[in-house]
PDB file of C-alpha atoms in Angstrom:
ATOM      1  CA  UNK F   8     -19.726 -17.632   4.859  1.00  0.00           C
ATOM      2  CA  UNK F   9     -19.177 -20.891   2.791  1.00  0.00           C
ATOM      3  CA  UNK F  10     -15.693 -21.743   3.353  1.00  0.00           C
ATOM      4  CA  UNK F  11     -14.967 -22.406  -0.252  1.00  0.00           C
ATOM      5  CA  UNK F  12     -16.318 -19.002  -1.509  1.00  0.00           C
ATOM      6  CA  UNK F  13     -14.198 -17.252   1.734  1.00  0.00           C
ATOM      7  CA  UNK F  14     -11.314 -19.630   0.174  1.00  0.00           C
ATOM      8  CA  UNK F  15     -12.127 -17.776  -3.144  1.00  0.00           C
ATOM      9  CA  UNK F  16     -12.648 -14.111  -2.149  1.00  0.00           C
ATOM     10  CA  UNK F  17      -9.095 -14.782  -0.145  1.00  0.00           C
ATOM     11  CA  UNK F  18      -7.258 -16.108  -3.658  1.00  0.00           C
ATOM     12  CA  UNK F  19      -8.539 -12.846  -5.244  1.00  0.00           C
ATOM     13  CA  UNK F  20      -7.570 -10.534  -2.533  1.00  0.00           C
ATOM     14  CA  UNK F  21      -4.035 -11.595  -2.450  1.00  0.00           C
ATOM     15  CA  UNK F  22      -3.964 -11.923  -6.531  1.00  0.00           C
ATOM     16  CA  UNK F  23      -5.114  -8.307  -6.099  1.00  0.00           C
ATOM     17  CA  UNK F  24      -2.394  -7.240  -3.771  1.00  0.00           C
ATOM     18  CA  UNK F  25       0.382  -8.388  -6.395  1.00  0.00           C
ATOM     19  CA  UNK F  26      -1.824  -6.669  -9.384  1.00  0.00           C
ATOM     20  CA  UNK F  27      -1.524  -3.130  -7.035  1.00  0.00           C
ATOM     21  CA  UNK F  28       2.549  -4.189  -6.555  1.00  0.00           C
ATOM     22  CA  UNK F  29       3.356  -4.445 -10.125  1.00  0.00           C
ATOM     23  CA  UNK F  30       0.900  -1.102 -11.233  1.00  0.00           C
ATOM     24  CA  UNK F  31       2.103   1.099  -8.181  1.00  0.00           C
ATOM     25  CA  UNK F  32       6.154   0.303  -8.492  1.00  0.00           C
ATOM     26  CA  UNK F  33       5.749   0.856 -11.978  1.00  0.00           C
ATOM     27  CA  UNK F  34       3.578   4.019 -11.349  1.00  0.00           C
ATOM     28  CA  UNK F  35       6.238   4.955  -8.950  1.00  0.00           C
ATOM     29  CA  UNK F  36       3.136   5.430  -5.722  1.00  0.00           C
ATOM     30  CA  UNK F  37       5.767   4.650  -3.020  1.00  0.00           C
ATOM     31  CA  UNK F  38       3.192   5.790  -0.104  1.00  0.00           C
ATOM     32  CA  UNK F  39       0.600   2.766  -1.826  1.00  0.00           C
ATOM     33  CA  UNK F  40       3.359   0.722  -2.769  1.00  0.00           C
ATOM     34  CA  UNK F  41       4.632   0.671   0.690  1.00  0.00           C
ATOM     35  CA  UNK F  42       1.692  -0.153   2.049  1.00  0.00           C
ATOM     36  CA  UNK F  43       1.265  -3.471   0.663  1.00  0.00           C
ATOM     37  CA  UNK F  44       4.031  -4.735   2.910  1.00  0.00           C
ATOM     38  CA  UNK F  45       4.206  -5.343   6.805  1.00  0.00           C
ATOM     39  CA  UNK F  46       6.218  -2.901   9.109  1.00  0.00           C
ATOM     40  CA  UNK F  47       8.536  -5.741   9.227  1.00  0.00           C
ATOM     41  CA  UNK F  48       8.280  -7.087   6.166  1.00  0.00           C
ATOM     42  CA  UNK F  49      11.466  -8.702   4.624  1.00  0.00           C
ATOM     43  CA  UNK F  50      12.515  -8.054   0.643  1.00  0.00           C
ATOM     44  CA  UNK F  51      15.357 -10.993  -0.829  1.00  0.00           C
ATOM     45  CA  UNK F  52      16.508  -9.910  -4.007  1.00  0.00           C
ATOM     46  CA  UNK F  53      20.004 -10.378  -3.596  1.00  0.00           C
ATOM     47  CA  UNK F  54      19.698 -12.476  -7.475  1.00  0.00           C
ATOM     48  CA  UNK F  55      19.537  -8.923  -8.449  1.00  0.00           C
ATOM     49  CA  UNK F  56      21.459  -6.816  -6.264  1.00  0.00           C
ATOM     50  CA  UNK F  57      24.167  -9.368  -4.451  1.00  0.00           C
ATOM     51  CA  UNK F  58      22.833  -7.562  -1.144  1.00  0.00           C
ATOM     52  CA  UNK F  59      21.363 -10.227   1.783  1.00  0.00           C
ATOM     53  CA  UNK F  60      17.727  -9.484   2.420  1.00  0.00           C
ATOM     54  CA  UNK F  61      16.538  -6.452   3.797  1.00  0.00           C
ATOM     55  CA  UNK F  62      13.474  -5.843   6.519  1.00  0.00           C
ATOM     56  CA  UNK F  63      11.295  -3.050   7.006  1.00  0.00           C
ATOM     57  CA  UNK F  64       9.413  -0.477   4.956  1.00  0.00           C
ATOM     58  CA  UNK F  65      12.482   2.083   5.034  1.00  0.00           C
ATOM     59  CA  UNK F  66      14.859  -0.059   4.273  1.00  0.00           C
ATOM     60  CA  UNK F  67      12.247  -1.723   0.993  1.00  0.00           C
ATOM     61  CA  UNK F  68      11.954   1.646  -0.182  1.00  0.00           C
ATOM     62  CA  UNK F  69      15.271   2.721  -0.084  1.00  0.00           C
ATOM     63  CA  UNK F  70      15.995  -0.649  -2.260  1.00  0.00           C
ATOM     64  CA  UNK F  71      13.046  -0.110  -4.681  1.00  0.00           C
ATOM     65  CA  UNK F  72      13.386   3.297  -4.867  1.00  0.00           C
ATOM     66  CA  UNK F  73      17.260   2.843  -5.802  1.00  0.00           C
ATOM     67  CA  UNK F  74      16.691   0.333  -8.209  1.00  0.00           C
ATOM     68  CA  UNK F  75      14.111   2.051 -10.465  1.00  0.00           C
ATOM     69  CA  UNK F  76      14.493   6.141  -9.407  1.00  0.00           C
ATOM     70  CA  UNK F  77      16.350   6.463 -12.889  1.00  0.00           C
ATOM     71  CA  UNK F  78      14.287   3.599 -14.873  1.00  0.00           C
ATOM     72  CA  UNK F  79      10.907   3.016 -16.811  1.00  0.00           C
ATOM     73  CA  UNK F  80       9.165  -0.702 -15.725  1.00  0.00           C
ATOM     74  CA  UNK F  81       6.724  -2.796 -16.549  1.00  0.00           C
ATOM     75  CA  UNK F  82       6.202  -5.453 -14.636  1.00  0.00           C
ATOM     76  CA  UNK F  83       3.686  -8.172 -15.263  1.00  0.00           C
ATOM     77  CA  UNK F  84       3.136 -11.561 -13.183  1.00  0.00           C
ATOM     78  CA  UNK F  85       0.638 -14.481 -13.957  1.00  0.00           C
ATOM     79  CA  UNK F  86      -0.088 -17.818 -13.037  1.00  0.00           C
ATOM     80  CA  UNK F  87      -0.056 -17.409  -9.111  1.00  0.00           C
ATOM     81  CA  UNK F  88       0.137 -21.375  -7.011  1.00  0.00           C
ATOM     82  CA  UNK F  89      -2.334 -19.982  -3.545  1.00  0.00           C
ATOM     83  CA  UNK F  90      -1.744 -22.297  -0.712  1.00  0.00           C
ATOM     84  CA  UNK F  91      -3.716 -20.672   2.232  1.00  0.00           C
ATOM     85  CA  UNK F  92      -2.978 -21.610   5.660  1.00  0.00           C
ATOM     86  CA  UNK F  93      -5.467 -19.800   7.826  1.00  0.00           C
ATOM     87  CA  UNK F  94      -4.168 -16.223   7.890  1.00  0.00           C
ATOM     88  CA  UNK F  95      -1.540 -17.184   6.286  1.00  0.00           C
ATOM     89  CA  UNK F  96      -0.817 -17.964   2.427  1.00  0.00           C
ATOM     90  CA  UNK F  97       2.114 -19.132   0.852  1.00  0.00           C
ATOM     91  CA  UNK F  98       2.097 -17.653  -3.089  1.00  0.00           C
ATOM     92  CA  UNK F  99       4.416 -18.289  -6.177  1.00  0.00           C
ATOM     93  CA  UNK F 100       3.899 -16.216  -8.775  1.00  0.00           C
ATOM     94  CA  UNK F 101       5.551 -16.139 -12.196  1.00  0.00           C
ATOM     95  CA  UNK F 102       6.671 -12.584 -13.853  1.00  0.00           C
ATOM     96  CA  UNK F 103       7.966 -10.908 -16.108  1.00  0.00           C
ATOM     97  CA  UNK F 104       9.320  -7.489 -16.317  1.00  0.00           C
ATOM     98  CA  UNK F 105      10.699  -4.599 -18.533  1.00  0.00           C
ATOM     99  CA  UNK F 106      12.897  -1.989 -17.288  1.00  0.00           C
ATOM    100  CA  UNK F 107      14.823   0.012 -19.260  1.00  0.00           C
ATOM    101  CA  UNK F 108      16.947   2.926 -17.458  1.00  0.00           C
ATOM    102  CA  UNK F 109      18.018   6.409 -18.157  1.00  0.00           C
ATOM    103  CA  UNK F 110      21.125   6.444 -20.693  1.00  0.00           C
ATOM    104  CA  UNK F 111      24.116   5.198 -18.199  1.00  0.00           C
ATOM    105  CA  UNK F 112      22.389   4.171 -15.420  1.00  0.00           C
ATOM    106  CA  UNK F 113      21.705   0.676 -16.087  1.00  0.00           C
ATOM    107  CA  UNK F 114      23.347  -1.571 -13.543  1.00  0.00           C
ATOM    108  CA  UNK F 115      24.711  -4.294 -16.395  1.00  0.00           C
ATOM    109  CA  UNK F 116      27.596  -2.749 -18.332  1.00  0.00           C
ATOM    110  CA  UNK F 117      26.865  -1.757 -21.660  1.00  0.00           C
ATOM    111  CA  UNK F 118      22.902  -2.005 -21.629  1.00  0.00           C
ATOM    112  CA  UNK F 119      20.228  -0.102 -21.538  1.00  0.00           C
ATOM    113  CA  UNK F 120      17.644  -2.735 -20.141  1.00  0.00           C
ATOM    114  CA  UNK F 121      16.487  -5.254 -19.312  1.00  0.00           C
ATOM    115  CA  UNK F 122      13.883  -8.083 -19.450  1.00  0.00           C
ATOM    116  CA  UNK F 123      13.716 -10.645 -16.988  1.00  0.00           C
ATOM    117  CA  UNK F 124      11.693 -13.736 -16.348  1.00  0.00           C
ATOM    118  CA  UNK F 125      11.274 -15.549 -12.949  1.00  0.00           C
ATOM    119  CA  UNK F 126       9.292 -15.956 -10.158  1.00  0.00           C
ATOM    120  CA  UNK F 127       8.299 -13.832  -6.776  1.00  0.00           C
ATOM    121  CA  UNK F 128       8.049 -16.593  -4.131  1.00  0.00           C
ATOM    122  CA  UNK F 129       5.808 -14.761  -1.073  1.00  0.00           C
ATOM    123  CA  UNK F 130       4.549 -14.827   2.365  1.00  0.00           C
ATOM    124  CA  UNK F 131       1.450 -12.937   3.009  1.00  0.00           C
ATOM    125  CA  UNK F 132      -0.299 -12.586   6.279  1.00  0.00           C
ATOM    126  CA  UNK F 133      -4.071 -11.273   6.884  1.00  0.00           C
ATOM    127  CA  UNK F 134      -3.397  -7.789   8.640  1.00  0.00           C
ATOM    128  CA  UNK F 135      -6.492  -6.052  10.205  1.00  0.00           C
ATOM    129  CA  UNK F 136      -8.622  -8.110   7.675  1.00  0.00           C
ATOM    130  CA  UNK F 137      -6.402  -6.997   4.416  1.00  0.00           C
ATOM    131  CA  UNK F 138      -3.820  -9.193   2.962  1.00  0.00           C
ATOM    132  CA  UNK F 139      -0.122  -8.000   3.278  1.00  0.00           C
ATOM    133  CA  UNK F 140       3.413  -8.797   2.192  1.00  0.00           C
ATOM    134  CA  UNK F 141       5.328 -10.099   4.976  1.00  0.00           C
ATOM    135  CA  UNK F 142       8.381 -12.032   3.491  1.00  0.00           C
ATOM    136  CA  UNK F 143       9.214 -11.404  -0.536  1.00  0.00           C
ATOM    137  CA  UNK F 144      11.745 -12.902  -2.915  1.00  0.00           C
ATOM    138  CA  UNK F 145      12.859 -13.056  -6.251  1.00  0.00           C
ATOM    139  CA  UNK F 146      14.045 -15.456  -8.563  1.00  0.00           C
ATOM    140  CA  UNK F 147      15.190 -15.114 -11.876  1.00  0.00           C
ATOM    141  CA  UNK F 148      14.905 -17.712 -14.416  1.00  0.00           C
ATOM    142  CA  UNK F 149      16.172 -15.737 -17.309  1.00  0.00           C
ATOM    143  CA  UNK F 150      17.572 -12.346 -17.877  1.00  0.00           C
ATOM    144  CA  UNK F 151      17.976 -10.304 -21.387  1.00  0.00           C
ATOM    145  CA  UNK F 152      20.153  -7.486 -21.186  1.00  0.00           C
ATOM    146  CA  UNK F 153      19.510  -5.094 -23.521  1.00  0.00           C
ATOM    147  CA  UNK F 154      22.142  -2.457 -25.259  1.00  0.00           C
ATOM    148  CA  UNK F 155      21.555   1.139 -25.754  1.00  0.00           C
ATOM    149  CA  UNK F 156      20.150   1.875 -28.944  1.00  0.00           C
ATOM    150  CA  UNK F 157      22.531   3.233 -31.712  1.00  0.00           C
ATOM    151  CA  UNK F 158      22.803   6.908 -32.518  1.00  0.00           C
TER     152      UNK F 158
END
C-alpha cells in the first residue's frame, strides 16, 4: 500500500479510537471502553484527582468508573497533532468536556459541574493490527466550576 494513504488510514484509525473514548465513557460501555487501552496501559490525571498515575485496566476502571459512576459527561476533543513513529504514534488532542454530577457528589465544593478545557497528551501503540492506548494524560487549561442550580 502507498505509504502516504497507510499514513492516512493510520491518522483515522487512531482519531477513531479517541471518537469511541469520548462516546463509550460518556455512554458508560466500560467492557468497550476498556478495551481501547493496553493491559498495561498507564492513565495520569493526577491535574484532576492529586493521585500519581495509575497502570492497568483494573486499576483505569476503578479511576473512571469513580470519577463519573454518579455524573452525566460529555466529552468532546478536536484538533488532534498525529506524529507516527512506525507502530507507534505520539497524539495531542485538545478537549473539552461537560460533567455535571448527582446533587452532592461533585468533587469541587459547592458545584454541581463542571466544564473543562485542556488537552489529552497520548501514546498509542499498533496492537494485533488495531491501535491502542498505552500511556494517557490530561491537562487542563481551564476549568469552570459550576454551582447547583437554585431551588
Amino acid at each position: 500500500m502507498d505509504s502516504e494513504l497507510a499514513k492516512l488510514l493510520d491518522y483515522e484509525a487512531i482519531r477513531t479510537v479517541k471518537a469511541r473514548y469520548c462516546r463509550m465513557l460518556d455512554t458508560k460501555d466500560w467492557d468497550g471502553f476498556i478495551g481501547l487501552f493496553t493491559a498495561d496501559a498507564v492513565m495520569d490525571v493526577e491535574e484532576d484527582t492529586g493521585h500519581p498515575p495509575i497502570s492497568g485496566h483494573a486499576a483505569i476502571l476503578d479511576q473512571v468508573r469513580f470519577a463519573v459512576a454518579d455524573a452525566q459527561s460529555a466529552h468532546q476533543v478536536h484538533s488532534s497533532e498525529i506524529d507516527l513513529r512506525g507502530n507507534e504514534a505520539f497524539v495531542i488532542t485538545a478537549m473539552q468536556d461537560r460533567v455535571v454530577w448527582a446533587p452532592g457528589k461533585c468533587p469541587i465544593p459547592g458545584a454541581q459541574s463542571i466544564t473543562g478545557f485542556g488537552h489529552y497528551v497520548e501514546h498509542y501503540v499498533r496492537h494485533e493490527g488495531h491501535w491502542k492506548i498505552a500511556a494517557l494524560k490530561l491537562t487542563r487549561l481551564y476549568v469552570e466550576a459550576h454551582p447547583a442550580p437554585a431551588d
